[in-house]
Amino acid sequence: MPHHPSVYSAIRQEVYDWRLWASRGVVLAFAALAGLTVVVFTWMTEHALALFSEFENKFWWGPLLWTPAATAAIVWLTRRYAAGAAGSGIPQVMAALTPEVPKACVNLYVSLRLAFAKMVLATGGLLAGLSLGREGPSVQIAAGVLHHARRWLPRQSQVSEHGLLMAGGAAGIAAAFNTPLGGVMFAIEELSRKPEQRNSGLLLAAIVLAGLMAVSVYGNSTYFGVIRVENLSWALLLPGVLVAVCSGLAGGLFARLLQVSLAGLSGDGFSRFRQHSPVRFAALCGLAVAVLGVVSHGDTYGSGYTHTRDMLEGKGDASGLYVLLKFLATWITAWAGVPGGLFAPSLAIGGALGNDIAQLTAYANAPTLIALGMAGFLAAVTQAPLTAFIIVMEMVDGHALVLSLMGSALIASGVSRLISAPLYSSLAQLQIRRLPQT
C-alpha cells in the first residue's frame, strides 16, 4: 500500500518550511511589480500615441518628416544599445525558454535592462505613429521583471528559472489586456515546453495577481469596451464561416510575409538593403508608414485601438481599404526592426475584416462579425487559437458568442497552418541564432 503522510506532518511541513514561504512571497511580490510595470508601460504608450495624434491632427504632413526620422533613431538605438529588445518580445521569451540556450545567455533575451529599454523604445514607436502594439512587449517586460526574482529566492528553492520566465510572459499578457484567463492560456499554449507541476498553483497565482494590478489601476473594464451580442441565429453561419476562412487566409499570409522578410531569405533588393543599411532602411519604412497614414486619413497610425473601438460603437467611416492599409503598415513597421507587438494591430485588422464582411453580406449585427474577425485573425497570425479565443471572449458581454468565437479561431488557425509555419516559433529560432558562436 502507498504511504500517505499524516495530516499533522503535512501541515507541519507547510507551516514550518520557511523556504517555501519565502519563495512564495518573493514570486508574488515580483508578480505584483511586473503587473505594475506593465501598467506604467500602458500609461507611457497611451500618452505617446495621444501626443502623436495631436501633432498629426494639427499638421497632416508632419508625419512625412517626423516618422522616418524617429523610426531611424529607434532602430539605431535598438541595434546599438539593446539588440534583444527588437521586435515583438514574445520570440525572445520563447527563445529564453528553449533548452539549447545556456543559462548564462538568457540575459540576451530577457532582463531588467532589456525590459526598461523595451518600455522606452516601444513607447517611442507609438510616438512616431508606427503601427504596433504594446502587448508583445509587455510579455518581455513582465518576464524580465519576474525573471529577476530568481536573485532573491532562497537557495534550493523549488521555483525554477523556467517557471519564472513562463509566468512572467503570461503575466504580461494578463496585465496588458486585462485578461487573466488569456494570460494563463498563453502560458499553456505558447510558452509552456515542460510541466511545472509542483509550482503550477503558485505560478498561476502570479499570473492572476499581475492581471489584477491592471484591474486595480484601470478598473474592471474590457480592452475595446463591451461588444453586445443580439439575436444569434443560423443566419450567422455563412457570414461567420466566411469571416473565419478570410481571417485564416489573411493572417496566414501576414505570418508568412513576416517570417520571410524578417529572416531576409528572399534575396531581394529590399532584404539586401535592410542587411547592409538597417538604419536607412528603417527611415524608408517610416516614410512608407507615414504615406499609408496620410492616405488613410490617420487611421493606420498606432495600435488601431481607437479605430476598432469606433467601429464597434458604429462611429466613423468604415473604409474598405483599411484592412489592406493597416496590414501593410503593420508589416512594414515590423520589417523596420523597431520594438513593438502584433496583437493589437492584428485585432484591428481582424475586426475591420469582420466589419467589411458584415457590410458585404448585409448581416444585421456587425459587432458580432467584428468579434469573430478579431479572434480569427489573431489566431491565424499566432496559430494559438485558444489564446486568441479567450482574449477576445474576455472582451465580450454575452456567453452566446463563446462557441462561435472558438469555432472562428480554430478554423482560421487551421487555414493559416496550410499557408505558414507558426510565427513566434520561427522568430524564436531567429533569436537563437544570436547566441555567441563557440
Tab-separated table of C-alpha atoms in Angstrom:
chain	number	residue	atom	x	y	z
A	1	MET	CA	0.000	0.000	0.000
A	2	PRO	CA	1.247	3.518	-0.747
A	3	HIS	CA	2.364	5.534	2.255
A	4	HIS	CA	0.266	8.631	2.904
A	5	PRO	CA	1.707	11.356	5.187
A	6	SER	CA	-0.414	12.273	8.174
A	7	VAL	CA	-2.375	15.477	8.163
A	8	TYR	CA	-0.252	16.764	11.059
A	9	SER	CA	3.062	16.199	9.268
A	10	ALA	CA	1.708	17.771	6.061
A	11	ILE	CA	0.579	20.866	7.969
A	12	ARG	CA	3.888	20.983	9.852
A	13	GLN	CA	5.859	20.866	6.589
A	14	GLU	CA	3.632	23.541	5.037
A	15	VAL	CA	3.855	25.900	8.025
A	16	TYR	CA	7.459	25.478	9.157
A	17	ASP	CA	9.270	25.315	5.811
A	18	TRP	CA	10.476	28.930	5.649
A	19	ARG	CA	11.990	28.426	2.195
A	20	LEU	CA	8.572	27.570	0.823
A	21	TRP	CA	7.016	30.714	2.261
A	22	ALA	CA	9.974	32.886	1.272
A	23	SER	CA	9.728	31.611	-2.313
A	24	ARG	CA	6.003	32.321	-2.406
A	25	GLY	CA	6.452	35.808	-1.031
A	26	VAL	CA	9.219	36.690	-3.484
A	27	VAL	CA	7.351	35.345	-6.529
A	28	LEU	CA	4.092	37.087	-5.640
A	29	ALA	CA	5.868	40.365	-4.822
A	30	PHE	CA	7.638	40.350	-8.181
A	31	ALA	CA	4.407	39.333	-9.943
A	32	ALA	CA	2.705	42.414	-8.485
A	33	LEU	CA	5.715	44.505	-9.540
A	34	ALA	CA	5.541	43.037	-13.066
A	35	GLY	CA	1.855	43.925	-13.294
A	36	LEU	CA	2.500	47.485	-12.100
A	37	THR	CA	5.383	47.820	-14.573
A	38	VAL	CA	3.036	46.887	-17.417
A	39	VAL	CA	0.530	49.438	-16.083
A	40	VAL	CA	3.244	52.126	-16.217
A	41	PHE	CA	4.167	50.991	-19.730
A	42	THR	CA	0.497	51.204	-20.750
A	43	TRP	CA	0.333	54.771	-19.427
A	44	MET	CA	3.502	55.678	-21.344
A	45	THR	CA	2.232	54.269	-24.641
A	46	GLU	CA	-1.208	55.861	-24.335
A	47	HIS	CA	0.288	59.295	-23.721
A	48	ALA	CA	2.816	58.859	-26.528
A	49	LEU	CA	0.095	57.965	-29.036
A	50	ALA	CA	-2.077	60.847	-27.800
A	51	LEU	CA	0.824	63.268	-28.384
A	52	PHE	CA	1.354	61.908	-31.888
A	53	SER	CA	-2.379	62.156	-32.674
A	54	GLU	CA	-2.434	65.765	-31.514
A	55	PHE	CA	0.584	66.533	-33.711
A	56	GLU	CA	-0.880	64.706	-36.716
A	57	ASN	CA	-4.230	66.477	-36.368
A	58	LYS	CA	-2.522	69.866	-36.478
A	59	PHE	CA	-0.048	69.052	-39.240
A	60	TRP	CA	-1.255	66.237	-41.509
A	61	TRP	CA	2.041	66.399	-43.417
A	62	GLY	CA	4.178	66.341	-40.254
A	63	PRO	CA	4.493	62.519	-40.060
A	64	LEU	CA	6.093	62.508	-43.522
A	65	LEU	CA	9.122	64.132	-41.865
A	66	TRP	CA	8.825	63.012	-38.248
A	67	THR	CA	8.003	59.306	-38.653
A	68	PRO	CA	11.006	58.392	-40.880
A	69	ALA	CA	13.448	60.309	-38.646
A	70	ALA	CA	12.024	58.808	-35.432
A	71	THR	CA	11.970	55.268	-36.887
A	72	ALA	CA	15.621	55.549	-37.945
A	73	ALA	CA	16.571	56.834	-34.473
A	74	ILE	CA	14.703	53.991	-32.710
A	75	VAL	CA	16.359	51.309	-34.859
A	76	TRP	CA	19.810	52.889	-34.364
A	77	LEU	CA	19.332	52.979	-30.578
A	78	THR	CA	17.974	49.429	-30.537
A	79	ARG	CA	20.843	47.982	-32.566
A	80	ARG	CA	23.475	49.953	-30.648
A	81	TYR	CA	22.307	49.501	-27.059
A	82	ALA	CA	19.530	46.858	-26.823
A	83	ALA	CA	19.546	44.409	-29.734
A	84	GLY	CA	17.476	41.960	-27.671
A	85	ALA	CA	14.618	44.481	-27.472
A	86	ALA	CA	13.861	44.464	-31.223
A	87	GLY	CA	10.560	43.105	-32.469
A	88	SER	CA	7.643	41.737	-30.502
A	89	GLY	CA	9.285	40.353	-27.362
A	90	ILE	CA	7.393	37.056	-27.421
A	91	PRO	CA	10.054	35.282	-29.568
A	92	GLN	CA	12.725	36.413	-27.078
A	93	VAL	CA	10.873	34.855	-24.148
A	94	MET	CA	10.285	31.667	-26.149
A	95	ALA	CA	13.995	31.561	-27.056
A	96	ALA	CA	14.973	32.027	-23.396
A	97	LEU	CA	12.776	29.020	-22.538
A	98	THR	CA	14.413	26.664	-25.048
A	99	PRO	CA	16.835	24.045	-23.641
A	100	GLU	CA	19.619	24.914	-26.109
A	101	VAL	CA	20.028	28.404	-24.637
A	102	PRO	CA	22.582	28.249	-21.767
A	103	LYS	CA	21.559	29.921	-18.506
A	104	ALA	CA	24.433	32.365	-18.905
A	105	CYS	CA	22.905	33.596	-22.199
A	106	VAL	CA	19.305	34.113	-21.019
A	107	ASN	CA	20.098	37.805	-20.433
A	108	LEU	CA	20.461	38.187	-24.196
A	109	TYR	CA	16.692	37.804	-24.388
A	110	VAL	CA	15.174	38.681	-21.011
A	111	SER	CA	16.499	41.015	-18.303
A	112	LEU	CA	15.581	44.120	-16.333
A	113	ARG	CA	17.801	46.179	-18.634
A	114	LEU	CA	16.002	44.914	-21.732
A	115	ALA	CA	12.635	45.470	-20.021
A	116	PHE	CA	13.482	49.143	-19.438
A	117	ALA	CA	14.811	49.525	-22.998
A	118	LYS	CA	11.687	47.873	-24.390
A	119	MET	CA	9.438	50.277	-22.485
A	120	VAL	CA	11.269	53.344	-23.784
A	121	LEU	CA	11.758	52.181	-27.384
A	122	ALA	CA	8.235	50.770	-27.907
A	123	THR	CA	6.802	53.997	-26.475
A	124	GLY	CA	8.997	55.844	-28.975
A	125	GLY	CA	7.496	53.735	-31.767
A	126	LEU	CA	3.975	54.887	-30.881
A	127	LEU	CA	5.223	58.468	-30.503
A	128	ALA	CA	6.437	58.061	-34.088
A	129	GLY	CA	2.986	56.855	-35.200
A	130	LEU	CA	4.153	53.372	-36.184
A	131	SER	CA	1.630	50.518	-36.417
A	132	LEU	CA	2.484	48.429	-33.374
A	133	GLY	CA	1.001	47.161	-30.121
A	134	ARG	CA	2.178	47.053	-26.530
A	135	GLU	CA	1.036	43.509	-25.690
A	136	GLY	CA	4.021	41.608	-27.144
A	137	PRO	CA	6.477	43.998	-25.490
A	138	SER	CA	4.547	43.572	-22.223
A	139	VAL	CA	5.388	39.845	-22.350
A	140	GLN	CA	9.126	40.542	-22.492
A	141	ILE	CA	8.898	43.355	-19.918
A	142	ALA	CA	6.982	41.315	-17.337
A	143	ALA	CA	9.202	38.274	-17.972
A	144	GLY	CA	12.259	40.448	-17.329
A	145	VAL	CA	10.855	41.672	-14.014
A	146	LEU	CA	9.733	38.239	-12.788
A	147	HIS	CA	12.943	36.572	-14.007
A	148	HIS	CA	14.871	38.964	-11.754
A	149	ALA	CA	13.094	37.360	-8.770
A	150	ARG	CA	15.480	34.385	-9.023
A	151	ARG	CA	18.208	36.535	-7.415
A	152	TRP	CA	16.067	36.883	-4.289
A	153	LEU	CA	14.848	33.321	-3.926
A	154	PRO	CA	16.351	31.209	-1.123
A	155	ARG	CA	18.820	28.503	-2.104
A	156	GLN	CA	17.294	25.165	-3.048
A	157	SER	CA	14.016	26.911	-3.883
A	158	GLN	CA	11.542	24.735	-5.777
A	159	VAL	CA	10.715	27.625	-8.165
A	160	SER	CA	12.670	27.202	-11.396
A	161	GLU	CA	14.002	29.841	-13.766
A	162	HIS	CA	11.851	28.265	-16.496
A	163	GLY	CA	8.751	28.703	-14.344
A	164	LEU	CA	9.544	32.352	-13.607
A	165	LEU	CA	10.018	33.139	-17.303
A	166	MET	CA	6.792	31.389	-18.261
A	167	ALA	CA	4.779	33.075	-15.510
A	168	GLY	CA	6.310	36.465	-16.326
A	169	GLY	CA	5.462	36.230	-20.009
A	170	ALA	CA	1.897	35.170	-19.254
A	171	ALA	CA	1.564	37.889	-16.615
A	172	GLY	CA	2.472	40.423	-19.307
A	173	ILE	CA	-0.475	39.326	-21.465
A	174	ALA	CA	-2.803	39.247	-18.450
A	175	ALA	CA	-1.877	42.775	-17.388
A	176	ALA	CA	-1.743	44.285	-20.891
A	177	PHE	CA	-5.177	43.034	-21.985
A	178	ASN	CA	-6.744	42.913	-18.514
A	179	THR	CA	-7.468	39.228	-19.286
A	180	PRO	CA	-6.096	36.864	-16.601
A	181	LEU	CA	-7.601	33.788	-18.295
A	182	GLY	CA	-5.948	34.798	-21.560
A	183	GLY	CA	-2.620	35.034	-19.746
A	184	VAL	CA	-2.989	31.534	-18.329
A	185	MET	CA	-3.876	30.079	-21.733
A	186	PHE	CA	-0.999	31.972	-23.367
A	187	ALA	CA	1.385	30.310	-20.907
A	188	ILE	CA	-0.022	26.872	-21.700
A	189	GLU	CA	-0.322	27.256	-25.469
A	190	GLU	CA	2.667	29.399	-26.459
A	191	LEU	CA	5.272	29.357	-23.701
A	192	SER	CA	4.980	26.001	-21.974
A	193	ARG	CA	7.563	23.437	-23.014
A	194	LYS	CA	7.691	21.228	-19.936
A	195	PRO	CA	5.290	20.869	-16.989
A	196	GLU	CA	5.925	22.827	-13.796
A	197	GLN	CA	3.550	20.664	-11.799
A	198	ARG	CA	4.840	21.290	-8.297
A	199	ASN	CA	4.616	25.053	-8.523
A	200	SER	CA	1.833	25.427	-11.073
A	201	GLY	CA	-0.544	26.838	-8.449
A	202	LEU	CA	1.981	29.467	-7.363
A	203	LEU	CA	2.785	30.448	-10.939
A	204	LEU	CA	-0.907	30.703	-11.861
A	205	ALA	CA	-1.393	32.902	-8.795
A	206	ALA	CA	1.445	35.100	-10.042
A	207	ILE	CA	-0.208	35.461	-13.471
A	208	VAL	CA	-3.590	36.370	-11.976
A	209	LEU	CA	-2.028	38.781	-9.451
A	210	ALA	CA	-0.224	40.634	-12.249
A	211	GLY	CA	-3.518	40.894	-14.133
A	212	LEU	CA	-5.244	42.243	-11.033
A	213	MET	CA	-2.690	45.064	-10.863
A	214	ALA	CA	-4.138	46.365	-14.123
A	215	VAL	CA	-7.670	45.998	-12.766
A	216	SER	CA	-6.737	47.945	-9.621
A	217	VAL	CA	-5.477	50.903	-11.672
A	218	TYR	CA	-7.766	50.940	-14.722
A	219	GLY	CA	-10.838	49.289	-13.275
A	220	ASN	CA	-12.523	46.094	-14.433
A	221	SER	CA	-13.167	47.385	-17.944
A	222	THR	CA	-12.709	45.489	-21.161
A	223	TYR	CA	-9.997	46.362	-23.657
A	224	PHE	CA	-12.221	47.517	-26.507
A	225	GLY	CA	-15.337	48.249	-24.481
A	226	VAL	CA	-18.344	45.934	-24.445
A	227	ILE	CA	-19.387	44.009	-27.542
A	228	ARG	CA	-23.141	43.478	-27.421
A	229	VAL	CA	-24.432	40.280	-28.987
A	230	GLU	CA	-28.005	40.310	-30.233
A	231	ASN	CA	-30.302	37.776	-31.906
A	232	LEU	CA	-27.833	34.982	-32.573
A	233	SER	CA	-29.300	32.556	-35.100
A	234	TRP	CA	-28.411	30.300	-38.030
A	235	ALA	CA	-28.116	33.471	-40.096
A	236	LEU	CA	-24.662	33.871	-38.539
A	237	LEU	CA	-23.389	30.586	-40.013
A	238	LEU	CA	-22.461	31.674	-43.563
A	239	PRO	CA	-21.037	35.123	-42.688
A	240	GLY	CA	-19.265	33.614	-39.663
A	241	VAL	CA	-17.569	30.880	-41.699
A	242	LEU	CA	-16.643	33.463	-44.342
A	243	VAL	CA	-15.026	35.647	-41.670
A	244	ALA	CA	-13.107	32.671	-40.234
A	245	VAL	CA	-11.787	31.499	-43.616
A	246	CYS	CA	-10.856	35.019	-44.805
A	247	SER	CA	-9.176	35.730	-41.442
A	248	GLY	CA	-7.218	32.492	-41.764
A	249	LEU	CA	-6.065	33.307	-45.294
A	250	ALA	CA	-5.115	36.903	-44.468
A	251	GLY	CA	-3.498	36.015	-41.125
A	252	GLY	CA	-1.549	33.121	-42.635
A	253	LEU	CA	-0.288	35.375	-45.435
A	254	PHE	CA	0.682	38.017	-42.870
A	255	ALA	CA	2.621	35.487	-40.756
A	256	ARG	CA	4.412	34.056	-43.802
A	257	LEU	CA	5.281	37.538	-45.067
A	258	LEU	CA	6.758	38.461	-41.690
A	259	GLN	CA	8.840	35.297	-41.476
A	260	VAL	CA	10.283	35.692	-44.967
A	261	SER	CA	11.016	39.410	-44.614
A	262	LEU	CA	12.497	39.265	-41.097
A	263	ALA	CA	14.662	36.252	-41.942
A	264	GLY	CA	15.898	38.062	-45.070
A	265	LEU	CA	15.956	34.802	-47.032
A	266	SER	CA	14.232	36.039	-50.178
A	267	GLY	CA	17.403	37.624	-51.569
A	268	ASP	CA	15.524	40.618	-53.000
A	269	GLY	CA	16.931	44.135	-53.132
A	270	PHE	CA	14.980	45.282	-50.066
A	271	SER	CA	16.375	42.457	-47.921
A	272	ARG	CA	19.935	43.239	-49.020
A	273	PHE	CA	19.378	46.943	-48.328
A	274	ARG	CA	17.997	46.073	-44.863
A	275	GLN	CA	21.011	43.906	-44.093
A	276	HIS	CA	23.643	46.444	-45.206
A	277	SER	CA	21.948	49.722	-44.166
A	278	PRO	CA	19.412	48.905	-41.415
A	279	VAL	CA	19.003	52.487	-40.194
A	280	ARG	CA	18.383	53.923	-43.659
A	281	PHE	CA	16.029	51.029	-44.395
A	282	ALA	CA	14.145	51.884	-41.185
A	283	ALA	CA	13.802	55.507	-42.350
A	284	LEU	CA	12.351	54.260	-45.654
A	285	CYS	CA	9.895	52.059	-43.717
A	286	GLY	CA	8.925	55.027	-41.552
A	287	LEU	CA	8.211	57.070	-44.669
A	288	ALA	CA	6.047	54.259	-46.072
A	289	VAL	CA	4.051	54.062	-42.816
A	290	ALA	CA	3.572	57.847	-42.893
A	291	VAL	CA	2.326	57.727	-46.502
A	292	LEU	CA	-0.148	54.974	-45.578
A	293	GLY	CA	-1.250	57.110	-42.625
A	294	VAL	CA	-1.873	60.123	-44.856
A	295	VAL	CA	-3.806	58.000	-47.383
A	296	SER	CA	-5.977	56.549	-44.593
A	297	HIS	CA	-6.554	59.990	-43.008
A	298	GLY	CA	-4.650	58.918	-39.911
A	299	ASP	CA	-6.486	55.627	-39.284
A	300	THR	CA	-3.463	53.323	-39.685
A	301	TYR	CA	-1.245	55.120	-37.182
A	302	GLY	CA	-0.662	53.479	-33.806
A	303	SER	CA	-2.143	50.274	-32.425
A	304	GLY	CA	-5.545	50.537	-34.113
A	305	TYR	CA	-7.304	50.700	-30.751
A	306	THR	CA	-9.273	53.893	-31.479
A	307	HIS	CA	-10.388	52.792	-34.941
A	308	THR	CA	-11.548	49.408	-33.635
A	309	ARG	CA	-13.426	50.944	-30.731
A	310	ASP	CA	-15.141	53.465	-33.017
A	311	MET	CA	-16.091	50.657	-35.396
A	312	LEU	CA	-17.619	48.627	-32.566
A	313	GLU	CA	-19.618	51.641	-31.447
A	314	GLY	CA	-20.767	52.406	-35.003
A	315	LYS	CA	-18.834	55.669	-35.213
A	316	GLY	CA	-16.674	56.950	-38.028
A	317	ASP	CA	-16.487	55.750	-41.606
A	318	ALA	CA	-15.829	52.102	-42.389
A	319	SER	CA	-13.284	52.433	-45.209
A	320	GLY	CA	-12.985	49.291	-47.329
A	321	LEU	CA	-9.252	49.984	-47.732
A	322	TYR	CA	-8.488	49.943	-44.009
A	323	VAL	CA	-7.742	46.196	-43.846
A	324	LEU	CA	-5.169	46.425	-46.651
A	325	LEU	CA	-3.587	49.669	-45.433
A	326	LYS	CA	-3.333	48.528	-41.786
A	327	PHE	CA	-1.988	45.151	-42.947
A	328	LEU	CA	0.779	46.901	-44.910
A	329	ALA	CA	1.542	49.442	-42.165
A	330	THR	CA	1.918	46.712	-39.525
A	331	TRP	CA	4.084	44.511	-41.749
A	332	ILE	CA	6.357	47.430	-42.710
A	333	THR	CA	6.654	48.524	-39.071
A	334	ALA	CA	7.749	45.022	-38.037
A	335	TRP	CA	10.122	44.788	-41.016
A	336	ALA	CA	11.806	48.023	-39.928
A	337	GLY	CA	13.063	46.250	-36.803
A	338	VAL	CA	11.563	48.503	-34.149
A	339	PRO	CA	10.440	47.113	-30.768
A	340	GLY	CA	6.695	46.597	-30.943
A	341	GLY	CA	3.991	43.954	-30.854
A	342	LEU	CA	1.462	42.486	-33.264
A	343	PHE	CA	-1.514	41.641	-31.034
A	344	ALA	CA	-3.371	44.975	-31.080
A	345	PRO	CA	-2.839	45.641	-34.822
A	346	SER	CA	-3.935	42.045	-35.532
A	347	LEU	CA	-7.140	42.622	-33.565
A	348	ALA	CA	-7.700	45.860	-35.500
A	349	ILE	CA	-7.164	44.172	-38.897
A	350	GLY	CA	-9.367	41.208	-37.985
A	351	GLY	CA	-12.103	43.434	-36.605
A	352	ALA	CA	-12.125	45.562	-39.766
A	353	LEU	CA	-12.231	42.410	-41.900
A	354	GLY	CA	-15.284	41.223	-39.949
A	355	ASN	CA	-16.891	44.629	-40.391
A	356	ASP	CA	-16.270	44.539	-44.164
A	357	ILE	CA	-17.914	41.100	-44.416
A	358	ALA	CA	-20.853	42.348	-42.335
A	359	GLN	CA	-21.321	45.149	-44.920
A	360	LEU	CA	-20.872	42.722	-47.824
A	361	THR	CA	-23.389	40.169	-46.511
A	362	ALA	CA	-25.736	42.800	-45.002
A	363	TYR	CA	-25.519	40.992	-41.656
A	364	ALA	CA	-27.577	42.930	-39.118
A	365	ASN	CA	-25.283	42.787	-36.073
A	366	ALA	CA	-21.853	43.895	-37.305
A	367	PRO	CA	-20.159	43.801	-33.843
A	368	THR	CA	-20.646	40.016	-33.785
A	369	LEU	CA	-18.661	39.567	-37.012
A	370	ILE	CA	-16.116	42.137	-35.811
A	371	ALA	CA	-15.503	39.975	-32.732
A	372	LEU	CA	-15.224	36.811	-34.851
A	373	GLY	CA	-12.761	38.569	-37.142
A	374	MET	CA	-10.645	39.711	-34.192
A	375	ALA	CA	-10.431	36.170	-32.811
A	376	GLY	CA	-9.877	34.664	-36.250
A	377	PHE	CA	-7.103	36.944	-37.487
A	378	LEU	CA	-5.240	36.865	-34.161
A	379	ALA	CA	-5.494	33.063	-34.107
A	380	ALA	CA	-4.238	32.882	-37.700
A	381	VAL	CA	-1.232	35.117	-37.040
A	382	THR	CA	-0.190	33.465	-33.780
A	383	GLN	CA	-1.547	29.951	-34.506
A	384	ALA	CA	-2.583	29.944	-30.858
A	385	PRO	CA	-6.375	29.619	-31.285
A	386	LEU	CA	-7.273	29.043	-27.634
A	387	THR	CA	-5.326	32.126	-26.511
A	388	ALA	CA	-6.929	34.249	-29.240
A	389	PHE	CA	-10.426	32.969	-28.493
A	390	ILE	CA	-10.108	33.535	-24.722
A	391	ILE	CA	-8.595	37.026	-25.094
A	392	VAL	CA	-11.486	38.131	-27.316
A	393	MET	CA	-14.013	36.244	-25.175
A	394	GLU	CA	-12.946	38.292	-22.154
A	395	MET	CA	-13.858	41.419	-24.136
A	396	VAL	CA	-17.344	40.166	-24.963
A	397	ASP	CA	-20.530	40.680	-22.979
A	398	GLY	CA	-22.592	37.642	-23.926
A	399	HIS	CA	-21.891	33.954	-23.406
A	400	ALA	CA	-23.897	33.093	-26.509
A	401	LEU	CA	-20.896	34.023	-28.696
A	402	VAL	CA	-18.358	31.784	-26.948
A	403	LEU	CA	-18.751	28.753	-29.255
A	404	SER	CA	-18.762	30.993	-32.337
A	405	LEU	CA	-15.516	32.662	-31.234
A	406	MET	CA	-13.913	29.288	-30.579
A	407	GLY	CA	-15.034	27.998	-33.981
A	408	SER	CA	-13.720	31.096	-35.760
A	409	ALA	CA	-10.342	30.864	-34.015
A	410	LEU	CA	-9.951	27.137	-34.730
A	411	ILE	CA	-10.973	27.416	-38.414
A	412	ALA	CA	-8.746	30.461	-39.002
A	413	SER	CA	-5.776	28.811	-37.283
A	414	GLY	CA	-6.283	25.643	-39.334
A	415	VAL	CA	-6.367	27.612	-42.612
A	416	SER	CA	-3.278	29.576	-41.537
A	417	ARG	CA	-1.322	26.350	-40.952
A	418	LEU	CA	-1.775	25.496	-44.637
A	419	ILE	CA	-0.011	28.728	-45.585
A	420	SER	CA	2.565	29.454	-42.888
A	421	ALA	CA	4.665	27.877	-40.170
A	422	PRO	CA	3.920	29.096	-36.607
A	423	LEU	CA	5.100	32.715	-36.469
A	424	TYR	CA	6.528	33.038	-32.968
A	425	SER	CA	8.309	29.672	-33.060
A	426	SER	CA	10.003	30.673	-36.317
A	427	LEU	CA	11.009	34.072	-34.947
A	428	ALA	CA	12.305	32.393	-31.771
A	429	GLN	CA	14.640	30.337	-33.960
A	430	LEU	CA	15.947	33.581	-35.471
A	431	GLN	CA	16.606	34.821	-31.936
A	432	ILE	CA	18.567	31.661	-31.094
A	433	ARG	CA	20.926	32.461	-33.984
A	434	ARG	CA	22.090	35.453	-31.924
A	435	LEU	CA	23.790	33.113	-29.446
A	436	PRO	CA	27.589	33.579	-29.320
A	437	GLN	CA	29.348	31.036	-31.518
A	438	THR	CA	31.620	28.742	-29.543
